GROMACS .gro file of C-alpha atoms in nm:
model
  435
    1UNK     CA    1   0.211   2.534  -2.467
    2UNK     CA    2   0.405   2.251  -2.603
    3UNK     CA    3   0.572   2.166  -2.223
    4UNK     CA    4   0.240   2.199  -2.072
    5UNK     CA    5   0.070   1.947  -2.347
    6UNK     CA    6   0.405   1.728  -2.273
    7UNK     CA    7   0.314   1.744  -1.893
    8UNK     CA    8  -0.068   1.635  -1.940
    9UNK     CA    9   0.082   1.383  -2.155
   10UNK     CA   10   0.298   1.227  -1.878
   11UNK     CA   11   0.076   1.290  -1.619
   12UNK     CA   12  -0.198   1.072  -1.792
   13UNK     CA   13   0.087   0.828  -1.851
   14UNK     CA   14   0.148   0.830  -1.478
   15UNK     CA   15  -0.193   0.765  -1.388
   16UNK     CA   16  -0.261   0.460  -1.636
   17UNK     CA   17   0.030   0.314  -1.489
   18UNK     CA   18  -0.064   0.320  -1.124
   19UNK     CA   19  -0.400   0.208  -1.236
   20UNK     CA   20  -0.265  -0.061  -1.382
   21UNK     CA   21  -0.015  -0.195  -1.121
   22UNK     CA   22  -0.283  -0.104  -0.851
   23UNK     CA   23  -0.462  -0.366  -1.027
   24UNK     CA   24  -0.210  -0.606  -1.159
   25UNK     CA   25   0.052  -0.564  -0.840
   26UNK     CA   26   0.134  -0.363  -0.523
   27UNK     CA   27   0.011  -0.677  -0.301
   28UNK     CA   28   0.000  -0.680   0.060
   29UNK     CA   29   0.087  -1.021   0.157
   30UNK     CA   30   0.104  -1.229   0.466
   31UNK     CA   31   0.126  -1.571   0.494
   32UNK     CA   32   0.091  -1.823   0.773
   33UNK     CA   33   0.317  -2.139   0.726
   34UNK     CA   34   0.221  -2.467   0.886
   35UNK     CA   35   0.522  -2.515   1.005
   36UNK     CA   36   0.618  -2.155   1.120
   37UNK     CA   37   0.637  -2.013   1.466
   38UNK     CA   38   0.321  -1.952   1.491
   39UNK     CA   39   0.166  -2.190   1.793
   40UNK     CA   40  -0.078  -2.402   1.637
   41UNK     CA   41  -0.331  -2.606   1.857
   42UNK     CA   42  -0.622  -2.888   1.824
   43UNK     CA   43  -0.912  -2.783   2.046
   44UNK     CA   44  -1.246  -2.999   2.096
   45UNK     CA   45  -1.551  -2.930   2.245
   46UNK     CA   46  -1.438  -3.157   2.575
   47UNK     CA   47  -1.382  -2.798   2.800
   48UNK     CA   48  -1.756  -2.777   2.731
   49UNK     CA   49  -1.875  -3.103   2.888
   50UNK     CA   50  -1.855  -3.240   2.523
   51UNK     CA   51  -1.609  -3.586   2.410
   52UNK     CA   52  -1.524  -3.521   2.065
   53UNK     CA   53  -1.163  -3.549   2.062
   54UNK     CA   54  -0.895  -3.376   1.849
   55UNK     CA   55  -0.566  -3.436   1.723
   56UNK     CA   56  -0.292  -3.232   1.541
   57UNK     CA   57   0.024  -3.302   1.350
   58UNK     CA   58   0.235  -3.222   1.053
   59UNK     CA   59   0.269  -3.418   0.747
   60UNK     CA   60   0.532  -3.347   0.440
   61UNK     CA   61   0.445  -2.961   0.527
   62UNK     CA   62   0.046  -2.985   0.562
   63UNK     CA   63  -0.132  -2.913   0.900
   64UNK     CA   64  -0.325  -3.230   0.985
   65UNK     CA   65  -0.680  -3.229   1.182
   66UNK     CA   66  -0.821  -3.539   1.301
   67UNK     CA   67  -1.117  -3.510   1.449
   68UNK     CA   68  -1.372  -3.814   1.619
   69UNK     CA   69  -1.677  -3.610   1.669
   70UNK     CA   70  -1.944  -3.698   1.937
   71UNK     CA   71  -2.278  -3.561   1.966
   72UNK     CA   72  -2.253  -3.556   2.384
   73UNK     CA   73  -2.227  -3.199   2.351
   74UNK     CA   74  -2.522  -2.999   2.172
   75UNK     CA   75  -2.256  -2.801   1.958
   76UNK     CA   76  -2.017  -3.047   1.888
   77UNK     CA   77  -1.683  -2.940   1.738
   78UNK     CA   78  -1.320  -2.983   1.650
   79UNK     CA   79  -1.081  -2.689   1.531
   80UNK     CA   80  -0.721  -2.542   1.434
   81UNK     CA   81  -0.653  -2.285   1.636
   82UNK     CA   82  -0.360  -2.054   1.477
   83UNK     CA   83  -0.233  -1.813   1.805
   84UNK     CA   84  -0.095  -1.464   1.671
   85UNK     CA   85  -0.046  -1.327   1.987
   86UNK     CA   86   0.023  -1.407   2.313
   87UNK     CA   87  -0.264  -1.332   2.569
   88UNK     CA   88  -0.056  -1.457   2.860
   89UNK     CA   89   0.177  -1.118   2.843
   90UNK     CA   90  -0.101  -0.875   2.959
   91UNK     CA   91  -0.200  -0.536   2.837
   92UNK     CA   92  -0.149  -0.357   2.541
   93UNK     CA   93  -0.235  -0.707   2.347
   94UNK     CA   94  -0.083  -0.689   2.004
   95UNK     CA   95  -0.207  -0.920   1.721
   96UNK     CA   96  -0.225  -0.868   1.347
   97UNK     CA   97  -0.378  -0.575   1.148
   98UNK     CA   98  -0.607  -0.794   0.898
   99UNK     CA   99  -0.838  -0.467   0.850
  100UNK     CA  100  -0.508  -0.400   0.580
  101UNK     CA  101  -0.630  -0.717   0.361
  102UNK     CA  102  -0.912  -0.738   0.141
  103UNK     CA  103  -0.954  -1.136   0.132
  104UNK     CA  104  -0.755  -1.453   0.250
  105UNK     CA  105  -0.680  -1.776   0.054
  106UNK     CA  106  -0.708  -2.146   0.234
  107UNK     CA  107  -0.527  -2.422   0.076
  108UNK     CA  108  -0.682  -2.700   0.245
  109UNK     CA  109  -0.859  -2.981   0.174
  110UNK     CA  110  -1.142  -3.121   0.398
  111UNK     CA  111  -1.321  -3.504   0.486
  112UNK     CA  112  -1.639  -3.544   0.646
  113UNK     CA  113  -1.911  -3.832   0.658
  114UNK     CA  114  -2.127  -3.591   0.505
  115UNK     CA  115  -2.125  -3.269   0.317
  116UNK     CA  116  -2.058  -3.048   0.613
  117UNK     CA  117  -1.946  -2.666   0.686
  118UNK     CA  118  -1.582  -2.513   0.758
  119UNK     CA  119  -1.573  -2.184   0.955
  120UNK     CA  120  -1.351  -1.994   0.968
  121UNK     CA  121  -1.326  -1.731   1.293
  122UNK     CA  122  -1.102  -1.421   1.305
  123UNK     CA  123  -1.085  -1.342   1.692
  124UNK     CA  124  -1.049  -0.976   1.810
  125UNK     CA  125  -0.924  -0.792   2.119
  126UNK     CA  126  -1.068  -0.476   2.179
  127UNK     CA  127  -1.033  -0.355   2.604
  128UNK     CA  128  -1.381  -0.207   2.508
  129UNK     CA  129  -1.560  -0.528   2.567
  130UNK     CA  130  -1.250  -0.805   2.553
  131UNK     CA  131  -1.135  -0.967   2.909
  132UNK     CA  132  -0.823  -1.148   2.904
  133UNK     CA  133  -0.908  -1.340   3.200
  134UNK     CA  134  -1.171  -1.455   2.963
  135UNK     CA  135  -1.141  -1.579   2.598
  136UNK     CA  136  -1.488  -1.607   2.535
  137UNK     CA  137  -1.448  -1.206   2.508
  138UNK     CA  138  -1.252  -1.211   2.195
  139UNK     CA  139  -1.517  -1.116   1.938
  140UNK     CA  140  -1.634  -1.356   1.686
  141UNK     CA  141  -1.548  -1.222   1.332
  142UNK     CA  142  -1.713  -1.544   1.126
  143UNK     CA  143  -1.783  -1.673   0.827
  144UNK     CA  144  -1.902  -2.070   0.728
  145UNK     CA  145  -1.943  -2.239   0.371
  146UNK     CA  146  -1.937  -2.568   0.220
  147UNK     CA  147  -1.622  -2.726   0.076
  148UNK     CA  148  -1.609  -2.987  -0.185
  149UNK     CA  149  -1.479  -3.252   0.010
  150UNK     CA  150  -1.139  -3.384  -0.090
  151UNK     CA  151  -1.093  -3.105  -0.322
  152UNK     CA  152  -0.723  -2.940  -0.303
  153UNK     CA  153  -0.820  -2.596  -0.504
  154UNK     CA  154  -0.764  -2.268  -0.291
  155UNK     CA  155  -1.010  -2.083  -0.157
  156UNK     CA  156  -1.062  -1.734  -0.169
  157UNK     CA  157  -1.306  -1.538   0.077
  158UNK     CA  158  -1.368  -1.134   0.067
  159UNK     CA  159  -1.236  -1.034   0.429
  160UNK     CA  160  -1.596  -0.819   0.387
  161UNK     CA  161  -1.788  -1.051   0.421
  162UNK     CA  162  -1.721  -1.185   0.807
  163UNK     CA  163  -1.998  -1.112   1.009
  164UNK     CA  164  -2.024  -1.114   1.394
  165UNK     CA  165  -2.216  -1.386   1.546
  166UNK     CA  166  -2.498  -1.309   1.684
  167UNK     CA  167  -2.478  -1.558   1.954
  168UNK     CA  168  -2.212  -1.401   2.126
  169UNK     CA  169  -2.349  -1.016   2.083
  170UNK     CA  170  -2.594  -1.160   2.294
  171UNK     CA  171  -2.367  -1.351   2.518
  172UNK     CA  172  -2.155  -1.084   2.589
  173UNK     CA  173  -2.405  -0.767   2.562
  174UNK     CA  174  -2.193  -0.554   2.291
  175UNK     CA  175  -2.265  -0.227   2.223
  176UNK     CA  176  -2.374  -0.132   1.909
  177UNK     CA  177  -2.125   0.100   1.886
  178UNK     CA  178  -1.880  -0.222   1.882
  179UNK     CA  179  -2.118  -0.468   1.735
  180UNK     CA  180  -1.997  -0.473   1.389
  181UNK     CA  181  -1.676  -0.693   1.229
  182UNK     CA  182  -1.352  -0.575   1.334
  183UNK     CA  183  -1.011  -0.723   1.250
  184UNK     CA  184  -0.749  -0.438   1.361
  185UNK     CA  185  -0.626  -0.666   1.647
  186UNK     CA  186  -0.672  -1.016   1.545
  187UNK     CA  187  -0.508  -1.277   1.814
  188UNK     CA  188  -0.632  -1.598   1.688
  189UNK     CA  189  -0.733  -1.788   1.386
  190UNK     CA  190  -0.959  -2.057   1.403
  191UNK     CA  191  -1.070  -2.300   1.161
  192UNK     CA  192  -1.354  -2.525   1.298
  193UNK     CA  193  -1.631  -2.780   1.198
  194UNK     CA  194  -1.912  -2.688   1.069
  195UNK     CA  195  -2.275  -2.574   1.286
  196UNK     CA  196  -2.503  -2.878   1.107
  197UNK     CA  197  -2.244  -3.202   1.201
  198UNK     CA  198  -2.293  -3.540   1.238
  199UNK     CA  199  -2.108  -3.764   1.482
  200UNK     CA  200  -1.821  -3.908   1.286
  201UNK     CA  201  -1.430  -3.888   1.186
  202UNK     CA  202  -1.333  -3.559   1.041
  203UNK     CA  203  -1.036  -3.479   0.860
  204UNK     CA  204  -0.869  -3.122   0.777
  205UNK     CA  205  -0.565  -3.065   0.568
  206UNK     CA  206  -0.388  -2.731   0.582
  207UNK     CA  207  -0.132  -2.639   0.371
  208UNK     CA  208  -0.080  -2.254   0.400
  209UNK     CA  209  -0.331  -1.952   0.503
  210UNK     CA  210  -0.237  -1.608   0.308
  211UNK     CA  211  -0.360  -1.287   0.365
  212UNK     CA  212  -0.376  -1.062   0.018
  213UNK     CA  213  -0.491  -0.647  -0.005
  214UNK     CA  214  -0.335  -0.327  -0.146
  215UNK     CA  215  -0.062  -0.140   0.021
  216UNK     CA  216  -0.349   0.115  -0.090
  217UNK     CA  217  -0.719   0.121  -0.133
  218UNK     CA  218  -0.849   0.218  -0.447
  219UNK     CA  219  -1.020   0.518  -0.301
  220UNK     CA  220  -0.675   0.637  -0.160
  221UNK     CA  221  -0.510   0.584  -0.509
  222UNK     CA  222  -0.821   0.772  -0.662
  223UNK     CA  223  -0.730   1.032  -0.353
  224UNK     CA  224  -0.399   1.053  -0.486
  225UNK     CA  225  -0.442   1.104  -0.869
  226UNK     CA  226  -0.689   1.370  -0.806
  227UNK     CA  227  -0.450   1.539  -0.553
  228UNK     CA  228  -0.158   1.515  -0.846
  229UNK     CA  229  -0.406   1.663  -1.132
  230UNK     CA  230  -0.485   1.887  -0.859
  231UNK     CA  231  -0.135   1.981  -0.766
  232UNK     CA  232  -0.104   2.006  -1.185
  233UNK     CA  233  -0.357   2.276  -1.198
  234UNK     CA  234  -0.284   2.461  -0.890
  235UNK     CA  235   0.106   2.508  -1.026
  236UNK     CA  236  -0.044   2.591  -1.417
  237UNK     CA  237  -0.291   2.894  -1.276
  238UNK     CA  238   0.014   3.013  -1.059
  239UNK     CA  239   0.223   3.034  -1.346
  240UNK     CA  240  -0.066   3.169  -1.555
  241UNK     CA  241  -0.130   3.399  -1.303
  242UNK     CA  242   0.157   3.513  -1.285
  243UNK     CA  243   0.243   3.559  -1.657
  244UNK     CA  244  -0.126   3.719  -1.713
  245UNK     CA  245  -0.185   3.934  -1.423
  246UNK     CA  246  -0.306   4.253  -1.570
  247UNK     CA  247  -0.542   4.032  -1.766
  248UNK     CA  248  -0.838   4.058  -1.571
  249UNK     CA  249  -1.085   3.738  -1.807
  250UNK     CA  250  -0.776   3.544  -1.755
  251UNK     CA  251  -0.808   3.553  -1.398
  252UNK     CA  252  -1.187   3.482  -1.386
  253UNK     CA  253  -1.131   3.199  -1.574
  254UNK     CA  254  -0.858   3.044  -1.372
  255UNK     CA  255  -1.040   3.061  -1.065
  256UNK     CA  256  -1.355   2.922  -1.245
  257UNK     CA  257  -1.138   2.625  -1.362
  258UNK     CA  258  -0.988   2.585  -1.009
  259UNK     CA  259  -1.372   2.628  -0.837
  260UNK     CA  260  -1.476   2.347  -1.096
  261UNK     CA  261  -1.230   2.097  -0.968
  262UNK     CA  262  -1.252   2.172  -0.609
  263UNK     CA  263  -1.615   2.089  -0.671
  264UNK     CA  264  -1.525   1.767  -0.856
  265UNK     CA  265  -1.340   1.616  -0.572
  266UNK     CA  266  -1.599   1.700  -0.325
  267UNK     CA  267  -1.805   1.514  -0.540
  268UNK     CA  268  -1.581   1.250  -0.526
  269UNK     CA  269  -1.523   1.272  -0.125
  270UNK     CA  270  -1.892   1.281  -0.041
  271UNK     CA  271  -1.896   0.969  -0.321
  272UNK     CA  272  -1.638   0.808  -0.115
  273UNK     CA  273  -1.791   0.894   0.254
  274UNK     CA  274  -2.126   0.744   0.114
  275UNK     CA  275  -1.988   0.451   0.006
  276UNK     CA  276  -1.851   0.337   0.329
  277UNK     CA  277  -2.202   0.345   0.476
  278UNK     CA  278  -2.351   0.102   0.214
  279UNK     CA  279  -2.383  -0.288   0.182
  280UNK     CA  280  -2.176  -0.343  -0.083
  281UNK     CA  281  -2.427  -0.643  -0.187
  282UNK     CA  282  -2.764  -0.437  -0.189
  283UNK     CA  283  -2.668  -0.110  -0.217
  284UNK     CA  284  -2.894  -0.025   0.076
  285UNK     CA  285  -2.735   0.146   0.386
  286UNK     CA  286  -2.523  -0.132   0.629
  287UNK     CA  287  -2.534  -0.126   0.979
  288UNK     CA  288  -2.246   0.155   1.068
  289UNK     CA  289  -2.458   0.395   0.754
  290UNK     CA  290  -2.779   0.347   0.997
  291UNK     CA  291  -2.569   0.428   1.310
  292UNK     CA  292  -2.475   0.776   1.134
  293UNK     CA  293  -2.823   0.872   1.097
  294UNK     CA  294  -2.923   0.782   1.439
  295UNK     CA  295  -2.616   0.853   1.686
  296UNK     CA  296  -2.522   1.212   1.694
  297UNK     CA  297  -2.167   1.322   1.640
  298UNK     CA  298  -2.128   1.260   2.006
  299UNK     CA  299  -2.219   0.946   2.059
  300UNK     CA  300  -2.578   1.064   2.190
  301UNK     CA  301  -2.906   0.915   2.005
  302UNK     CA  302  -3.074   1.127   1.777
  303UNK     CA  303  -3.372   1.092   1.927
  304UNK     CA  304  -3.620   1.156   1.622
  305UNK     CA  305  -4.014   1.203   1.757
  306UNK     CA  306  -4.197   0.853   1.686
  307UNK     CA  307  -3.927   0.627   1.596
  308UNK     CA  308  -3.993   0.308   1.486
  309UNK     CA  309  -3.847   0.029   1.317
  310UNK     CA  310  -3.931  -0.293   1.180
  311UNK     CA  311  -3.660  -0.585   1.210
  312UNK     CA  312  -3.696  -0.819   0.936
  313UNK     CA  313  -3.543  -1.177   0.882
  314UNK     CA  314  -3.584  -1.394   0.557
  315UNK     CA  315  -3.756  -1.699   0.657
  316UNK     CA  316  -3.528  -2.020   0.619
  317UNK     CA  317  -3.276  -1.852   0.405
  318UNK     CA  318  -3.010  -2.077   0.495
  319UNK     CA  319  -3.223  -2.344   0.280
  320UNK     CA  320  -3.198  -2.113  -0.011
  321UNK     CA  321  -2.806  -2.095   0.058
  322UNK     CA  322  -2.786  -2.480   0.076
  323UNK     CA  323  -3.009  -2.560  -0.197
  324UNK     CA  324  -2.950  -2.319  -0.489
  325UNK     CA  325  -2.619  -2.196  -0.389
  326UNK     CA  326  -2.513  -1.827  -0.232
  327UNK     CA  327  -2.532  -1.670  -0.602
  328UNK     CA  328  -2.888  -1.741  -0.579
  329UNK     CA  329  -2.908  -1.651  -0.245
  330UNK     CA  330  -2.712  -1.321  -0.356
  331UNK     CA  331  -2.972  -1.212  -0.596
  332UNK     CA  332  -3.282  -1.271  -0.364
  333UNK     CA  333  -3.066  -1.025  -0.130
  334UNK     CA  334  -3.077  -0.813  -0.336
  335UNK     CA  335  -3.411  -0.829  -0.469
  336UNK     CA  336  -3.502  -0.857  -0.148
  337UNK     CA  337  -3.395  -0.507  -0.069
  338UNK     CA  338  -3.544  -0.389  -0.358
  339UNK     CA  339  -3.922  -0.485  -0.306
  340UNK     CA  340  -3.925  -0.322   0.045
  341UNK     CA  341  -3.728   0.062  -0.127
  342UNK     CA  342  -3.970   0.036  -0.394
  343UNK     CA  343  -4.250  -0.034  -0.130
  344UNK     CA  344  -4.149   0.304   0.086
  345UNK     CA  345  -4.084   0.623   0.125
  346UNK     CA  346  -3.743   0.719   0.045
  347UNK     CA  347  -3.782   1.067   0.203
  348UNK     CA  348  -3.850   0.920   0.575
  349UNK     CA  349  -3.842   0.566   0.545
  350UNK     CA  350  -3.463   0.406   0.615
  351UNK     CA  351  -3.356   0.045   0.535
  352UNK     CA  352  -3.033  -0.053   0.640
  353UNK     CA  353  -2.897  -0.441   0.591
  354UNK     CA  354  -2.823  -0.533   0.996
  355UNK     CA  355  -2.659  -0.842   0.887
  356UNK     CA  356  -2.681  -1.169   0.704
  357UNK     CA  357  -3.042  -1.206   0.631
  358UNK     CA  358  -3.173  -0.939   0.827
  359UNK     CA  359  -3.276  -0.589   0.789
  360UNK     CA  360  -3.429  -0.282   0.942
  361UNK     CA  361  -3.703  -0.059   0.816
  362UNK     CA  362  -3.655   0.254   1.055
  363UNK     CA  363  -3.942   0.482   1.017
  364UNK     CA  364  -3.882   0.840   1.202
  365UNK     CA  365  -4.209   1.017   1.256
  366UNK     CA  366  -4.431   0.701   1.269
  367UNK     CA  367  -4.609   0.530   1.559
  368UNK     CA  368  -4.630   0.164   1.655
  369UNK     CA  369  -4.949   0.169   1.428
  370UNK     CA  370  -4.850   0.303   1.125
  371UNK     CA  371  -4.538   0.093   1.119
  372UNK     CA  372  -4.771  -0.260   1.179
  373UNK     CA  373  -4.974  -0.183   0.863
  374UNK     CA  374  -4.642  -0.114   0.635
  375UNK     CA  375  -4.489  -0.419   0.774
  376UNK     CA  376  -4.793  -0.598   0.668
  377UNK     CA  377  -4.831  -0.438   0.316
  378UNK     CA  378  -4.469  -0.546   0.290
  379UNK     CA  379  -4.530  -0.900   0.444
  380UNK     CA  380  -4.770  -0.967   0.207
  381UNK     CA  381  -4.569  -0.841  -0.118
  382UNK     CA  382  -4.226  -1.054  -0.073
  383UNK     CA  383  -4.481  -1.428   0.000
  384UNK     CA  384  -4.662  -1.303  -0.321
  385UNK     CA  385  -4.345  -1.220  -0.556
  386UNK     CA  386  -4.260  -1.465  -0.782
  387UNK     CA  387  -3.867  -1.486  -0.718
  388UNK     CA  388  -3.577  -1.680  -0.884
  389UNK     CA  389  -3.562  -2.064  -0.939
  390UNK     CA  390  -3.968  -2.060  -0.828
  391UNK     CA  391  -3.868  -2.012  -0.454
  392UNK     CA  392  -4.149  -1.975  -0.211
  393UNK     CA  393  -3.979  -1.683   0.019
  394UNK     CA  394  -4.160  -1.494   0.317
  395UNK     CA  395  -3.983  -1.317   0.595
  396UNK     CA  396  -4.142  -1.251   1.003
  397UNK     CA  397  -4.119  -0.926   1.152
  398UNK     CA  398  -4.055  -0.746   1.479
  399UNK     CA  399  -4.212  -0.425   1.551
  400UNK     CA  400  -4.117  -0.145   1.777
  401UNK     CA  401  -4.159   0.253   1.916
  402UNK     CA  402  -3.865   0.350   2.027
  403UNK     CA  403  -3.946   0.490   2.427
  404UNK     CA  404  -3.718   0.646   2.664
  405UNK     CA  405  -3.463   0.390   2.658
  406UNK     CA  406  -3.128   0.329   2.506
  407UNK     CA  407  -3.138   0.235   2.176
  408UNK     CA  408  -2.962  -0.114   2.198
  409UNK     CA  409  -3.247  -0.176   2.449
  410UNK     CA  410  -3.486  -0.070   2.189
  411UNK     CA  411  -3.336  -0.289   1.906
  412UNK     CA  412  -3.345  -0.556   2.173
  413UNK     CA  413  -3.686  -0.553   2.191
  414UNK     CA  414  -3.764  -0.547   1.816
  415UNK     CA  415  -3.550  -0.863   1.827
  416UNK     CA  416  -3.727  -0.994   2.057
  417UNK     CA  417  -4.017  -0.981   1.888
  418UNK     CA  418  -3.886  -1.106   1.567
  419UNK     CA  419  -3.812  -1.408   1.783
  420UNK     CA  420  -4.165  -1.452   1.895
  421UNK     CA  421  -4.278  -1.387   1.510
  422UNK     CA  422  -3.992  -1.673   1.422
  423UNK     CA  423  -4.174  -1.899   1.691
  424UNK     CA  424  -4.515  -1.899   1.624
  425UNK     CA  425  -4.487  -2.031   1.240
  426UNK     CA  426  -4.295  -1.760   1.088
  427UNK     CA  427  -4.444  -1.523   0.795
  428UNK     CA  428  -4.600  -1.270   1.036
  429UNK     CA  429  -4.549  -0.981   1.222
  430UNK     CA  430  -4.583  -0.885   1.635
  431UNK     CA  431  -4.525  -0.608   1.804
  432UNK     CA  432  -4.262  -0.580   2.078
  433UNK     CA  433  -4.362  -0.544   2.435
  434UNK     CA  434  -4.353  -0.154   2.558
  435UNK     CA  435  -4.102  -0.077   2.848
   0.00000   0.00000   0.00000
């Protein structure tokens, strides 16, 4: 008894620590030096027709952007473009495993004639939709915010919350299958002006990039800890076993204890699995948890009788962003979600967060009809709620019955009509066209 209390002892010891250096240590690093090997570039928007021009150079160990923008082009921009691999060689195109790290740091600092955006793009090769003859292909794994100009403090951003732009979903007709981020074969960095510019002289200093996660994931050190305990009570009921065999209650109660912690960690595993499926922000399902429910295990759609969906977008969020700040525009999210759950019916009705500002309300078993008037009881709560900082907030909707068609073709067409809701005034709902 006293070596098996002695063992508990060191196994809890054991765990504590690696809890503790999981959190305190055990860093994956990688860090991009502006005056490494790695070919760094100054790209402008002339190979689109544009005349901004862009020049590079180091200075006492900072990357230097200069940057004349000219508003010739309709997008104008400027960028640093960091190449991690070398598209020239052909196929199999190797570039860096960022899907490893949890966040990257900037230390930059950043001079506009007005307060104006950074992005920051994460290019991907995948042969399932990327060309090399074409770099447009390389998918768009992007994120923007506002810097305080001339500030020098680092800046940290959660590698979770890149988002694909939509733009070039569109532009390049992605599956859905593929149409989420992705950063397991990253082959260029970018960082570029922002989307709202003026014409102007822009300035970006760069003085190191670095990549940061955990050689292991907290759910694979929680894996691992209740694999040890595990391994710690498979080895005591042997030995019990063993030493008590003719002892019939001792038996029943070993395999009760070992039942009761096989249950626990499928508890914990199906805790785990569900996890990966949610927006981490809303706690509503993301866009691969919605996938799951819809797409068999084989790819095929689960073709549920009468489904219908309604895609919603918050009207002018980006204002809310810009004016109050994201951890304002984090708790309307949030909220957000909230009204339309508490609004449904959790048994049939599905909301999933698609992305940014936008969700969808998929409703299996309901027709075009049904799904018109709960878009419009739900229209009508979110421009009556009284939300944070006394923000006036509505949000247009697209309706849709899924037909015989595929289903990107039948998101297409809610989007669609979210568009044509967007276009005539916003704060309202239409129906998408049948097939």
């Amino acid at each position: 008894m006293k070596s098996e209390i002695k063992t508990i002892l060191v196994l809890f010891c054991v765990s504590a620590l690696m809890l503790i250096l999981h959190k305190v240590a055990l860093d994956r690093i990688f860090i991009i030096e502006m005056d490494g090997d790695i070919p760094i570039l100054a790209l402008d928007d002339k190979s689109a027709g544009g005349s901004s021009s862009a020049i590079t150079f180091m200075d006492g160990g900072r990357r230097i952007l200069q940057c004349e923008l000219s508003a010739s082009y309709q997008y104008p921009f400027c960028e640093l473009n960091f190449q991690l691999a070398d598209l020239s060689q052909g196929q199999p195109v190797k570039g860096g495993d960022f899907s490893k790290y949890d966040r990257v740091g900037l230390w930059l600092r950043y001079t506009a004639p007005v307060d104006a955006g950074i992005r920051l793009h994460l290019r991907n090769f995948n042969p399932d939709y990327s060309d090399l003859a074409d770099e447009n292909s390389l998918k768009f794994n992007s994120i923007e915010w506002f810097a305080v100009q001339g500030s020098t403090q680092p800046i940290w951003i959660p590698l979770d919350n890149m988002q694909v732009s939509t733009w070039w979903l569109s532009e390049n007709k992605v599956s859905l299958k593929n149409s989420g981020p992705e950063l397991t074969n990253i082959t260029t960095l970018e960082l570029s002006t922002g989307t709202m510019v003026v014409e102007g002289k822009y300035e970006l200093e760069v003085e190191k990039i670095e990549f940061r996660g955990k050689f292991i994931s907290k759910e694979q050190l929680y894996l691992i800890l209740v694999s040890m305990w595990m391994m710690f009570a498979f080895v005591r009921l042997v030995y019990s076993s063993i030493k008590f065999n003719k002892t019939l209650r001792f038996f029943k109660f070993r395999e009760q204890e070992l039942t009761t912690i096989n249950h626990l960690l499928d508890n914990k595993s199906r805790e785990l699995q569900d996890r990966v499926g949610r927006d981490v922000l809303t706690g509503v399902l993301n866009r691969q948890g919605l996938q799951a429910i819809i797409f068999n295990q084989d790819g095929s759609i689960n073709r549920t009788k009468g489904l219908s969906i309604a895609f919603i977008d918050i009207d002018y969020f980006k204002q809310v962003n810009d004016n109050f700040g994201h951890k304002v525009g984090d708790d309307i999210l949030i909220e957000f979600a909230r009204l339309i759950e508490d609004n449904t019916r959790h048994s049939t009705e599905i909301l999933a967060r698609w992305g940014g500002e936008e969700f969808i309300l998929a409703c299996p078993n309901s027709n075009l009809h049904e799904v018109e008037l709960l878009a419009e009881k739900i229209r009508a709560i979110i421009a009556s709620h009284r939300w944070p900082q006394g923000i006036k907030l509505t949000c247009s909707m697209g309706v849709a019955q899924m037909s015989e068609e595929t289903f990107e073709d039948f998101i297409q067409r809610a989007d669609l009509a979210l568009y044509q809701a967007k276009k005539r005034g916003r704060n309202r709902i239409v129906s998408a066209v049948k097939n």
